[in-house]
Amino acid sequence: MKNMLKTSIVLSLAAVFAASSLSFAAPADKEARKAAIEQRREANKAKMEERKAAREARRDARRKMIEERKAKRESHRAAMKQKRDAHQSEMKQEQEKFKQEMNKPEGAAAPAQQ
């Protein structure tokens, strides 16, 4: 554990030194320095554009998924409403039939029961 810590410290120091020596090793020539800066800017712009495109893709995928869920929910809701309405109309018909049978005179209902 202690050796790993020492190794990581040494590696991080080496990385910092290498980065600083690279910046000091930049050419003294102004044009070359400007070109290097411009190249880094272009690379950073490309990275930003790539990240932006990835973010947009994730956002679009999320929107699409939400829309699909919404459509599924709406279709299910419509199917359940249709089923409920059919059941209610069936129950109303049965209730009307029952009321009609109950309102019949006793003489007419008696033979039907035998």
PDB file of C-alpha atoms in Angstrom:
ATOM      1  CA  MET A   1       0.000   0.000   0.000  1.00  0.00           C
ATOM      2  CA  LYS A   2       2.812   2.365   0.978  1.00  0.00           C
ATOM      3  CA  ASN A   3       4.787   1.452  -2.147  1.00  0.00           C
ATOM      4  CA  MET A   4       1.729   2.086  -4.326  1.00  0.00           C
ATOM      5  CA  LEU A   5       1.324   5.518  -2.755  1.00  0.00           C
ATOM      6  CA  LYS A   6       4.987   6.344  -3.382  1.00  0.00           C
ATOM      7  CA  THR A   7       4.692   5.083  -6.949  1.00  0.00           C
ATOM      8  CA  SER A   8       1.588   7.160  -7.615  1.00  0.00           C
ATOM      9  CA  ILE A   9       3.253  10.272  -6.158  1.00  0.00           C
ATOM     10  CA  VAL A  10       6.362   9.711  -8.277  1.00  0.00           C
ATOM     11  CA  LEU A  11       4.267   9.141 -11.393  1.00  0.00           C
ATOM     12  CA  SER A  12       2.169  12.249 -10.770  1.00  0.00           C
ATOM     13  CA  LEU A  13       5.304  14.328 -10.188  1.00  0.00           C
ATOM     14  CA  ALA A  14       6.812  12.911 -13.366  1.00  0.00           C
ATOM     15  CA  ALA A  15       3.660  13.815 -15.287  1.00  0.00           C
ATOM     16  CA  VAL A  16       3.690  17.365 -13.888  1.00  0.00           C
ATOM     17  CA  PHE A  17       7.373  17.762 -14.727  1.00  0.00           C
ATOM     18  CA  ALA A  18       6.863  16.402 -18.228  1.00  0.00           C
ATOM     19  CA  ALA A  19       3.969  18.796 -18.823  1.00  0.00           C
ATOM     20  CA  SER A  20       5.905  21.768 -17.489  1.00  0.00           C
ATOM     21  CA  SER A  21       9.004  20.870 -19.489  1.00  0.00           C
ATOM     22  CA  LEU A  22       6.867  20.632 -22.609  1.00  0.00           C
ATOM     23  CA  SER A  23       5.488  24.091 -22.004  1.00  0.00           C
ATOM     24  CA  PHE A  24       9.014  25.419 -21.462  1.00  0.00           C
ATOM     25  CA  ALA A  25      10.217  23.533 -24.502  1.00  0.00           C
ATOM     26  CA  ALA A  26       7.765  25.456 -26.679  1.00  0.00           C
ATOM     27  CA  PRO A  27       9.651  27.132 -29.493  1.00  0.00           C
ATOM     28  CA  ALA A  28      10.787  30.671 -28.931  1.00  0.00           C
ATOM     29  CA  ASP A  29       9.570  31.549 -32.372  1.00  0.00           C
ATOM     30  CA  LYS A  30       6.287  33.504 -32.047  1.00  0.00           C
ATOM     31  CA  GLU A  31       4.731  31.974 -35.141  1.00  0.00           C
ATOM     32  CA  ALA A  32       5.334  28.417 -33.959  1.00  0.00           C
ATOM     33  CA  ARG A  33       3.938  29.277 -30.524  1.00  0.00           C
ATOM     34  CA  LYS A  34       0.837  30.841 -32.107  1.00  0.00           C
ATOM     35  CA  ALA A  35       0.397  27.774 -34.304  1.00  0.00           C
ATOM     36  CA  ALA A  36       0.618  25.474 -31.269  1.00  0.00           C
ATOM     37  CA  ILE A  37      -1.931  27.583 -29.384  1.00  0.00           C
ATOM     38  CA  GLU A  38      -4.251  27.611 -32.391  1.00  0.00           C
ATOM     39  CA  GLN A  39      -3.903  23.838 -32.739  1.00  0.00           C
ATOM     40  CA  ARG A  40      -4.861  23.375 -29.078  1.00  0.00           C
ATOM     41  CA  ARG A  41      -7.837  25.695 -29.563  1.00  0.00           C
ATOM     42  CA  GLU A  42      -8.996  23.697 -32.556  1.00  0.00           C
ATOM     43  CA  ALA A  43      -8.603  20.451 -30.616  1.00  0.00           C
ATOM     44  CA  ASN A  44     -10.587  21.925 -27.708  1.00  0.00           C
ATOM     45  CA  LYS A  45     -13.290  23.154 -30.097  1.00  0.00           C
ATOM     46  CA  ALA A  46     -13.508  19.690 -31.641  1.00  0.00           C
ATOM     47  CA  LYS A  47     -13.829  18.115 -28.183  1.00  0.00           C
ATOM     48  CA  MET A  48     -16.525  20.620 -27.225  1.00  0.00           C
ATOM     49  CA  GLU A  49     -18.455  19.933 -30.423  1.00  0.00           C
ATOM     50  CA  GLU A  50     -18.166  16.184 -29.842  1.00  0.00           C
ATOM     51  CA  ARG A  51     -19.423  16.545 -26.275  1.00  0.00           C
ATOM     52  CA  LYS A  52     -22.238  18.801 -27.468  1.00  0.00           C
ATOM     53  CA  ALA A  53     -23.271  16.253 -30.102  1.00  0.00           C
ATOM     54  CA  ALA A  54     -23.184  13.447 -27.517  1.00  0.00           C
ATOM     55  CA  ARG A  55     -25.264  15.546 -25.116  1.00  0.00           C
ATOM     56  CA  GLU A  56     -27.814  16.272 -27.852  1.00  0.00           C
ATOM     57  CA  ALA A  57     -27.953  12.572 -28.750  1.00  0.00           C
ATOM     58  CA  ARG A  58     -28.606  11.641 -25.117  1.00  0.00           C
ATOM     59  CA  ARG A  59     -31.237  14.369 -24.840  1.00  0.00           C
ATOM     60  CA  ASP A  60     -32.952  13.196 -28.041  1.00  0.00           C
ATOM     61  CA  ALA A  61     -32.891   9.575 -26.873  1.00  0.00           C
ATOM     62  CA  ARG A  62     -34.396  10.610 -23.547  1.00  0.00           C
ATOM     63  CA  ARG A  63     -37.134  12.630 -25.286  1.00  0.00           C
ATOM     64  CA  LYS A  64     -37.895   9.736 -27.626  1.00  0.00           C
ATOM     65  CA  MET A  65     -38.134   7.314 -24.709  1.00  0.00           C
ATOM     66  CA  ILE A  66     -40.456   9.687 -22.836  1.00  0.00           C
ATOM     67  CA  GLU A  67     -42.660  10.089 -25.921  1.00  0.00           C
ATOM     68  CA  GLU A  68     -42.812   6.308 -26.375  1.00  0.00           C
ATOM     69  CA  ARG A  69     -43.820   5.863 -22.741  1.00  0.00           C
ATOM     70  CA  LYS A  70     -46.436   8.579 -23.098  1.00  0.00           C
ATOM     71  CA  ALA A  71     -47.872   6.974 -26.249  1.00  0.00           C
ATOM     72  CA  LYS A  72     -47.960   3.559 -24.573  1.00  0.00           C
ATOM     73  CA  ARG A  73     -49.666   5.026 -21.515  1.00  0.00           C
ATOM     74  CA  GLU A  74     -52.252   6.831 -23.655  1.00  0.00           C
ATOM     75  CA  SER A  75     -53.039   3.737 -25.725  1.00  0.00           C
ATOM     76  CA  HIS A  76     -53.395   1.646 -22.568  1.00  0.00           C
ATOM     77  CA  ARG A  77     -55.600   4.314 -21.027  1.00  0.00           C
ATOM     78  CA  ALA A  78     -57.806   4.368 -24.148  1.00  0.00           C
ATOM     79  CA  ALA A  79     -58.058   0.559 -24.171  1.00  0.00           C
ATOM     80  CA  MET A  80     -59.034   0.502 -20.499  1.00  0.00           C
ATOM     81  CA  LYS A  81     -61.624   3.250 -21.073  1.00  0.00           C
ATOM     82  CA  GLN A  82     -63.125   1.298 -23.958  1.00  0.00           C
ATOM     83  CA  LYS A  83     -63.237  -1.845 -21.823  1.00  0.00           C
ATOM     84  CA  ARG A  84     -64.796   0.053 -18.925  1.00  0.00           C
ATOM     85  CA  ASP A  85     -67.396   1.694 -21.178  1.00  0.00           C
ATOM     86  CA  ALA A  86     -68.324  -1.671 -22.696  1.00  0.00           C
ATOM     87  CA  HIS A  87     -68.729  -3.181 -19.243  1.00  0.00           C
ATOM     88  CA  GLN A  88     -70.828  -0.244 -18.047  1.00  0.00           C
ATOM     89  CA  SER A  89     -73.145  -0.432 -21.062  1.00  0.00           C
ATOM     90  CA  GLU A  90     -73.502  -4.191 -20.515  1.00  0.00           C
ATOM     91  CA  MET A  91     -74.383  -3.608 -16.877  1.00  0.00           C
ATOM     92  CA  LYS A  92     -76.932  -0.934 -17.843  1.00  0.00           C
ATOM     93  CA  GLN A  93     -78.556  -3.339 -20.304  1.00  0.00           C
ATOM     94  CA  GLU A  94     -78.782  -6.024 -17.624  1.00  0.00           C
ATOM     95  CA  GLN A  95     -80.226  -3.507 -15.188  1.00  0.00           C
ATOM     96  CA  GLU A  96     -82.837  -2.383 -17.735  1.00  0.00           C
ATOM     97  CA  LYS A  97     -83.733  -6.007 -18.446  1.00  0.00           C
ATOM     98  CA  PHE A  98     -84.101  -6.654 -14.718  1.00  0.00           C
ATOM     99  CA  LYS A  99     -86.283  -3.538 -14.276  1.00  0.00           C
ATOM    100  CA  GLN A 100     -88.517  -4.621 -17.152  1.00  0.00           C
ATOM    101  CA  GLU A 101     -88.931  -8.073 -15.621  1.00  0.00           C
ATOM    102  CA  MET A 102     -89.714  -6.569 -12.238  1.00  0.00           C
ATOM    103  CA  ASN A 103     -92.301  -4.188 -13.741  1.00  0.00           C
ATOM    104  CA  LYS A 104     -94.193  -6.974 -15.518  1.00  0.00           C
ATOM    105  CA  PRO A 105     -97.550  -7.887 -14.007  1.00  0.00           C
ATOM    106  CA  GLU A 106     -97.555 -10.907 -11.677  1.00  0.00           C
ATOM    107  CA  GLY A 107     -99.610 -12.987 -14.054  1.00  0.00           C
ATOM    108  CA  ALA A 108     -97.074 -12.654 -16.830  1.00  0.00           C
ATOM    109  CA  ALA A 109     -94.092 -13.304 -14.567  1.00  0.00           C
ATOM    110  CA  ALA A 110     -95.576 -16.438 -12.963  1.00  0.00           C
ATOM    111  CA  PRO A 111     -95.581 -18.652 -16.069  1.00  0.00           C
ATOM    112  CA  ALA A 112     -92.024 -17.621 -16.872  1.00  0.00           C
ATOM    113  CA  GLN A 113     -90.845 -18.837 -13.478  1.00  0.00           C
ATOM    114  CA  GLN A 114     -92.495 -22.276 -13.819  1.00  0.00           C
TER     115      GLN A 114
END
